[in-house]
PDB file of C-alpha atoms in Angstrom:
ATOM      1  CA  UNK A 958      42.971  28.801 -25.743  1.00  0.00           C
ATOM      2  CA  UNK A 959      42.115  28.628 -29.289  1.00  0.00           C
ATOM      3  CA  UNK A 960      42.315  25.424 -31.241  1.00  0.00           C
ATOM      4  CA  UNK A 961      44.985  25.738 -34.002  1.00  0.00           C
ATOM      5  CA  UNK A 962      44.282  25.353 -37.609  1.00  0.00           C
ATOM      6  CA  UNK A 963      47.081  24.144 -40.156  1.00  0.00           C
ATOM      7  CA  UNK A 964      48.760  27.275 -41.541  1.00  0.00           C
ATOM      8  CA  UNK A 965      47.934  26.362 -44.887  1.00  0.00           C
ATOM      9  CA  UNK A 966      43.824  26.608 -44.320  1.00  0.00           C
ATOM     10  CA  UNK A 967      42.570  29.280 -45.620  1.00  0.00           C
ATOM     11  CA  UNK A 968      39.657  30.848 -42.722  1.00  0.00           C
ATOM     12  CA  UNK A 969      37.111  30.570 -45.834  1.00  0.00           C
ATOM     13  CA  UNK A 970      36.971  34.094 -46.833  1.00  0.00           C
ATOM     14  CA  UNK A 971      37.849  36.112 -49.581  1.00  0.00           C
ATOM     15  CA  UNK A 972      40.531  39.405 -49.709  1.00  0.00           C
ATOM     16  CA  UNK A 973      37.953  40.922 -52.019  1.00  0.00           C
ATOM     17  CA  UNK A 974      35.117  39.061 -54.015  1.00  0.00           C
ATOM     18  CA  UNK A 975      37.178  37.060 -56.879  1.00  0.00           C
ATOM     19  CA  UNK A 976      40.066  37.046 -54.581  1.00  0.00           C
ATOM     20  CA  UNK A 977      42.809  34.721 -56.226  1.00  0.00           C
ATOM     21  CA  UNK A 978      43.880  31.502 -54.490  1.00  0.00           C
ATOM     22  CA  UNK A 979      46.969  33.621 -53.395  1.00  0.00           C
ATOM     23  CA  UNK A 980      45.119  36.320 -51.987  1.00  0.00           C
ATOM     24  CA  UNK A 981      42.602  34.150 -50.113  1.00  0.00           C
ATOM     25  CA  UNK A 982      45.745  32.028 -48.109  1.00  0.00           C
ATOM     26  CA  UNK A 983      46.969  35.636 -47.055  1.00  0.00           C
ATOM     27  CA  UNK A 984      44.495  35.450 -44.272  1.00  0.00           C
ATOM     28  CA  UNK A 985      45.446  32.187 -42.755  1.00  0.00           C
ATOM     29  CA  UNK A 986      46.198  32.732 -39.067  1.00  0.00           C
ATOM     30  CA  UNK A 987      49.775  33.545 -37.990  1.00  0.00           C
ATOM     31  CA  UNK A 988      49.606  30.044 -35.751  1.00  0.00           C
ATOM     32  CA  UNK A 989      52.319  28.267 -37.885  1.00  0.00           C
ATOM     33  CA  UNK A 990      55.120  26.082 -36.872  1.00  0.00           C
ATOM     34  CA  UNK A 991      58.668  27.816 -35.973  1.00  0.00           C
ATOM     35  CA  UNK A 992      61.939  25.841 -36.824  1.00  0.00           C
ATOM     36  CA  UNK A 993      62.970  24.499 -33.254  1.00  0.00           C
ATOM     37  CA  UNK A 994      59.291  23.161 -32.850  1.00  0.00           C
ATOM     38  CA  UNK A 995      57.874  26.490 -31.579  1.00  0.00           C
ATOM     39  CA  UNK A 996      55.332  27.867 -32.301  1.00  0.00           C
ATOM     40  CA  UNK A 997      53.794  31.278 -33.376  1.00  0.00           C
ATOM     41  CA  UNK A 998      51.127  32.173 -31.116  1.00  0.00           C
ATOM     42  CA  UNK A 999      50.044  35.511 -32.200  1.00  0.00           C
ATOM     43  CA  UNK A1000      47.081  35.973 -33.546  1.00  0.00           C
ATOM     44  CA  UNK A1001      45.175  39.315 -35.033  1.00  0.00           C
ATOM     45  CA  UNK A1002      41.821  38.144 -34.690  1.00  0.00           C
ATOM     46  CA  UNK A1003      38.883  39.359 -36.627  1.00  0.00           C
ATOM     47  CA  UNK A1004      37.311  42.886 -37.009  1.00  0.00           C
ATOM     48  CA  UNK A1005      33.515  43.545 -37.441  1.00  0.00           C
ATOM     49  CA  UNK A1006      32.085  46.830 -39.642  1.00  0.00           C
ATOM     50  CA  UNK A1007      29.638  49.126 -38.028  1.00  0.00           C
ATOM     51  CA  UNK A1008      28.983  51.039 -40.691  1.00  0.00           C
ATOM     52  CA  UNK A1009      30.109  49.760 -44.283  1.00  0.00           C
ATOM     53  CA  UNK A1010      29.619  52.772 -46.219  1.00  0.00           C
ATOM     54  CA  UNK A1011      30.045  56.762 -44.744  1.00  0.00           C
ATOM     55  CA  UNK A1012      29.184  60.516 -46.534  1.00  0.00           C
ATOM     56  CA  UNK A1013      32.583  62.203 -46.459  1.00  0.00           C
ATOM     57  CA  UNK A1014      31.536  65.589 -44.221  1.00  0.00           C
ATOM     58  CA  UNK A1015      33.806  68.649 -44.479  1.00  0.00           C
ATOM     59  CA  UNK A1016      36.476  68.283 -41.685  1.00  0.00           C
ATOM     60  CA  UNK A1017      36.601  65.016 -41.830  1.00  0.00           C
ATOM     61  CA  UNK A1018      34.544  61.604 -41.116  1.00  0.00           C
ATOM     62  CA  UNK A1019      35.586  58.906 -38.545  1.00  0.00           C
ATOM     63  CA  UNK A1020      35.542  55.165 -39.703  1.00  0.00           C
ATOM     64  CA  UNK A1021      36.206  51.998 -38.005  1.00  0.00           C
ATOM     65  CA  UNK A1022      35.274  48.748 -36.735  1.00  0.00           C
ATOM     66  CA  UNK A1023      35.060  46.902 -33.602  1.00  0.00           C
ATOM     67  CA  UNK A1024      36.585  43.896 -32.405  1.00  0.00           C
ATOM     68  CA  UNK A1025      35.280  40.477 -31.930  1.00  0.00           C
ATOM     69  CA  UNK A1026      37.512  39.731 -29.218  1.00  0.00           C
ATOM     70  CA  UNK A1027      39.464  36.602 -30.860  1.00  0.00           C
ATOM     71  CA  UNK A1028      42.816  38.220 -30.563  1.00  0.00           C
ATOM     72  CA  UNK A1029      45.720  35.899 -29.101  1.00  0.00           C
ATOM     73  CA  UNK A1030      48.044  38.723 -27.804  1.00  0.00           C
ATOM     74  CA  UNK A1031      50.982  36.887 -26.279  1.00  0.00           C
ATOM     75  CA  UNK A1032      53.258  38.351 -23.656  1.00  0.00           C
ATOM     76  CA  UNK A1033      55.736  40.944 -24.306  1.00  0.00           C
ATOM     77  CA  UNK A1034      53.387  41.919 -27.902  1.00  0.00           C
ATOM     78  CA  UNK A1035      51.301  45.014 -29.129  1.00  0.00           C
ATOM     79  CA  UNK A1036      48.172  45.241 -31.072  1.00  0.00           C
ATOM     80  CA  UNK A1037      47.656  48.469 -33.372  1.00  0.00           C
ATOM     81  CA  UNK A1038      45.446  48.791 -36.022  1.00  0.00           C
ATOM     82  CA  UNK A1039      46.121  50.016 -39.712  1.00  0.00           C
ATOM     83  CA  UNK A1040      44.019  51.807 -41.910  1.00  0.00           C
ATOM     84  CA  UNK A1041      44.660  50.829 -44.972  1.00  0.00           C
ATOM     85  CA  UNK A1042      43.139  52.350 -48.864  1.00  0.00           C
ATOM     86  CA  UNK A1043      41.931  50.320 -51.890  1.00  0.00           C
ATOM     87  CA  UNK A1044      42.637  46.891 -53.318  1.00  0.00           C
ATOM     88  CA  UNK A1045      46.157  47.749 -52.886  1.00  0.00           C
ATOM     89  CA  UNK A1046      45.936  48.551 -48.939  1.00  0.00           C
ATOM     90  CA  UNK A1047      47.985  51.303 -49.203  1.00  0.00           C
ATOM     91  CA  UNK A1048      48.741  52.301 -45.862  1.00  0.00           C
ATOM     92  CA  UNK A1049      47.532  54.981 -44.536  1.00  0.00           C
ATOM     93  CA  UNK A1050      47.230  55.498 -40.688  1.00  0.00           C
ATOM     94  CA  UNK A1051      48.024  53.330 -37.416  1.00  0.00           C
ATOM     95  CA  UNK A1052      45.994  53.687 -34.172  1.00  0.00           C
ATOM     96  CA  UNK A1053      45.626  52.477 -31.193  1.00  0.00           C
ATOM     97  CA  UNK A1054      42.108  52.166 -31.572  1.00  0.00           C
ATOM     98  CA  UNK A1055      40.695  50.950 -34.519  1.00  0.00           C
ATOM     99  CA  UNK A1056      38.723  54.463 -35.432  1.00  0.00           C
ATOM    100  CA  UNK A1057      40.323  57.010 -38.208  1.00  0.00           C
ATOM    101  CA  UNK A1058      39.579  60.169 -39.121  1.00  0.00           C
ATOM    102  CA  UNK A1059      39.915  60.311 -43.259  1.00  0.00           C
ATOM    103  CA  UNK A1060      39.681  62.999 -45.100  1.00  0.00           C
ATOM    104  CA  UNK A1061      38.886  61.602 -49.259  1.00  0.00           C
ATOM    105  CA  UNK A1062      37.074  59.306 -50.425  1.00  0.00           C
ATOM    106  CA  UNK A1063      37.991  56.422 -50.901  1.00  0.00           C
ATOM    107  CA  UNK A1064      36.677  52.673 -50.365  1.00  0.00           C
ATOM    108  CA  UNK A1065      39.120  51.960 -46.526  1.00  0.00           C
ATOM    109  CA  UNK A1066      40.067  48.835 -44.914  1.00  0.00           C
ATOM    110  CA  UNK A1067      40.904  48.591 -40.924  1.00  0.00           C
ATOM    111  CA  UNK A1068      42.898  45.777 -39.960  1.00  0.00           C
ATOM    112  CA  UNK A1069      44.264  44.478 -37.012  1.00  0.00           C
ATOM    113  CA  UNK A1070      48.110  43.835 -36.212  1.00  0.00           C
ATOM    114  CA  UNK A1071      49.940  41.733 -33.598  1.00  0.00           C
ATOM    115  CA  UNK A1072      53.808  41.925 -32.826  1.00  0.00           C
ATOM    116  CA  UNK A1073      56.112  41.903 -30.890  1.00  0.00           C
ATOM    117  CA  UNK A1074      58.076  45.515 -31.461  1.00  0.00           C
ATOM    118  CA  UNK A1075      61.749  43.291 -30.752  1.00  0.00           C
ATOM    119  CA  UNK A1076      61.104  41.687 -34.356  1.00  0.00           C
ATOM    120  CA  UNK A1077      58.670  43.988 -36.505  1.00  0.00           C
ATOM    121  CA  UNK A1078      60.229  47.336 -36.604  1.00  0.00           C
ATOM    122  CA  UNK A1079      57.446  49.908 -37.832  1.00  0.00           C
ATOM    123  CA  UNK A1080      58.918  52.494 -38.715  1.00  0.00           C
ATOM    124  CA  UNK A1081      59.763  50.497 -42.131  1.00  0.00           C
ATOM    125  CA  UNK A1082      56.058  51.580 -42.524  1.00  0.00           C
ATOM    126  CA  UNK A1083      55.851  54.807 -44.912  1.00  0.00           C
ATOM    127  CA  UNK A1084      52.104  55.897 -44.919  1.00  0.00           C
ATOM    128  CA  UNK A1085      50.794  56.421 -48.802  1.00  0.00           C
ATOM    129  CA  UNK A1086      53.507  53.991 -49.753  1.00  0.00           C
ATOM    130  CA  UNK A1087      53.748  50.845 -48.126  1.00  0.00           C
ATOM    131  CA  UNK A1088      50.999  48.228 -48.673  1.00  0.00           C
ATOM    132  CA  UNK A1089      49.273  45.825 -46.229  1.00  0.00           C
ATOM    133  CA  UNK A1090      50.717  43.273 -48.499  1.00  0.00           C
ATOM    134  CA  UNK A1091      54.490  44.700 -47.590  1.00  0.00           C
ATOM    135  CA  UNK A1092      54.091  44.011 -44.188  1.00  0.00           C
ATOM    136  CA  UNK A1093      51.910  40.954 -44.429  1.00  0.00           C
ATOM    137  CA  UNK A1094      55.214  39.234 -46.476  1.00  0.00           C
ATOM    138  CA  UNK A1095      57.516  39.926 -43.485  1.00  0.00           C
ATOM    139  CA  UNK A1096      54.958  37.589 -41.336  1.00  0.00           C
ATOM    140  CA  UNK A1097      55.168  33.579 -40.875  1.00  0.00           C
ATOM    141  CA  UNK A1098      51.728  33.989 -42.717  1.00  0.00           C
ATOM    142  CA  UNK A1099      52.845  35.421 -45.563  1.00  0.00           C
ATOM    143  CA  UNK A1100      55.841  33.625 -46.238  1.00  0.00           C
ATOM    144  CA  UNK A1101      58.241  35.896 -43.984  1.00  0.00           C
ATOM    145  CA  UNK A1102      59.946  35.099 -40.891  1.00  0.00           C
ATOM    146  CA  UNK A1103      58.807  37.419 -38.357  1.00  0.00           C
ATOM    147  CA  UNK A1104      56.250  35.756 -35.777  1.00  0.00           C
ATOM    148  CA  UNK A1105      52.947  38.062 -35.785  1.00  0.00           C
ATOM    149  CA  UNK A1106      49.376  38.621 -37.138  1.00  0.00           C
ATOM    150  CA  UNK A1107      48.059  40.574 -39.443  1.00  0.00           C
ATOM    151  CA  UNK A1108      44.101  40.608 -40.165  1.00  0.00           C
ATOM    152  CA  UNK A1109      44.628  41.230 -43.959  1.00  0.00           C
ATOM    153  CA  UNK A1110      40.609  41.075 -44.838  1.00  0.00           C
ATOM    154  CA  UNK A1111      40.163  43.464 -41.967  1.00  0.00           C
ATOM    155  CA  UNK A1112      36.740  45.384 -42.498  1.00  0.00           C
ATOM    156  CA  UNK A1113      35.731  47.693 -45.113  1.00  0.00           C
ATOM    157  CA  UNK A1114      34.574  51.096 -45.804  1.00  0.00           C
ATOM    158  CA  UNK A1115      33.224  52.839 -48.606  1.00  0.00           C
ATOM    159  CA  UNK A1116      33.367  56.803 -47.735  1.00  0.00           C
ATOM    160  CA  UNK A1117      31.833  58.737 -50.506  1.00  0.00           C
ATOM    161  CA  UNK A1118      30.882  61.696 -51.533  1.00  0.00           C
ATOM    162  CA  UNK A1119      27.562  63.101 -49.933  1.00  0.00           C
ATOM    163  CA  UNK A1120      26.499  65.686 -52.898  1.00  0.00           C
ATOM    164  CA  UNK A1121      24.447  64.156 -55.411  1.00  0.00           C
ATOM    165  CA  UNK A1122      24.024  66.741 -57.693  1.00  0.00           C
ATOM    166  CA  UNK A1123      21.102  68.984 -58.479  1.00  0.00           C
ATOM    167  CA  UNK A1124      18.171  68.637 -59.370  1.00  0.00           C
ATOM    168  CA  UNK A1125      15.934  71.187 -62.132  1.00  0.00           C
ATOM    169  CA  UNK A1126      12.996  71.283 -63.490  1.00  0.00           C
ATOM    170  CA  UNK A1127      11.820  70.826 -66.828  1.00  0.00           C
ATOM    171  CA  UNK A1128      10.794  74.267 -68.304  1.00  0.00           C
TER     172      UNK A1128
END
């Protein structure tokens, strides 16, 4: 099992480079203390990119990232993952595999959730609407009251554009 850190410690990375204090205690682990002495044992775990930037081809182009295996899923919970769009995480997509297919560009972020579906109803979740930070204030570990994990730095990728232009010559 996984040694527990206080709540309150930050796992000594950012949100986004020049994250504020607020933003960087959003990814302390879910492992906080219950009233009634329990505890929340949950835990998202951590996400690595294999590619951090992607050429947008026509149909489509698949993003992801794979896990590091430091998950705590506890009995009786479910792990998705949820693509999420700029510094807003703007929902987008959940999976139950932590590959998407997008269709814009866009810079994307995949994260990784654990719940329990008796206390985190998703269907709350309205794709283009809700934000990563919506659902990350229902959870002990960000200020909410619902035991689960959510990876909020997740990983990121930049899909772009592949056509760079043209180029002439001068006459």
């Amino acid at each position: 099992m996984r040694s527990k850190r206080p709540f309150n410690r930050p796992r000594g990375r950012d949100l986004l480079a020049g994250a504020t204090l607020a933003c960087i205690l959003l990814t302390a682990p879910a492992a906080a203390q219950l009233g009634g002495g329990g505890s929340c044992e949950a835990d998202a775990g951590t996400l690595s990119g294999f590619k951090p930037t992607d050429c947008l081809q026509t149909g489509g182009t698949y993003i992801g990232g794979i896990t590091n295996g430091d998950a705590v899923i506890p009995a009786g919970y479910q792990r998705i993952f949820v693509l999420t769009e700029g510094p807003d995480l703007v929902i987008q997509q959940t999976s139950n595999n932590p590959i998407f297919l997008v269709t814009a560009i866009g810079q994307y972020t995949v994260h990784t959730l654990v719940y329990d579906p008796n206390t985190l109803d998703l269907s709350i979740v309205v794709p283009g609407v809700t934000t990563g930070f919506d659902v990350n204030a229902l959870l002990i570990q960000g200020g909410g009251d619902i035991c689960a994990s959510l990876d909020v730095t997740g990983t990121t990728i930049l899909v772009d554009n592949p056509d760079a232009g043209g180029l002439a010559a001068d006459a």
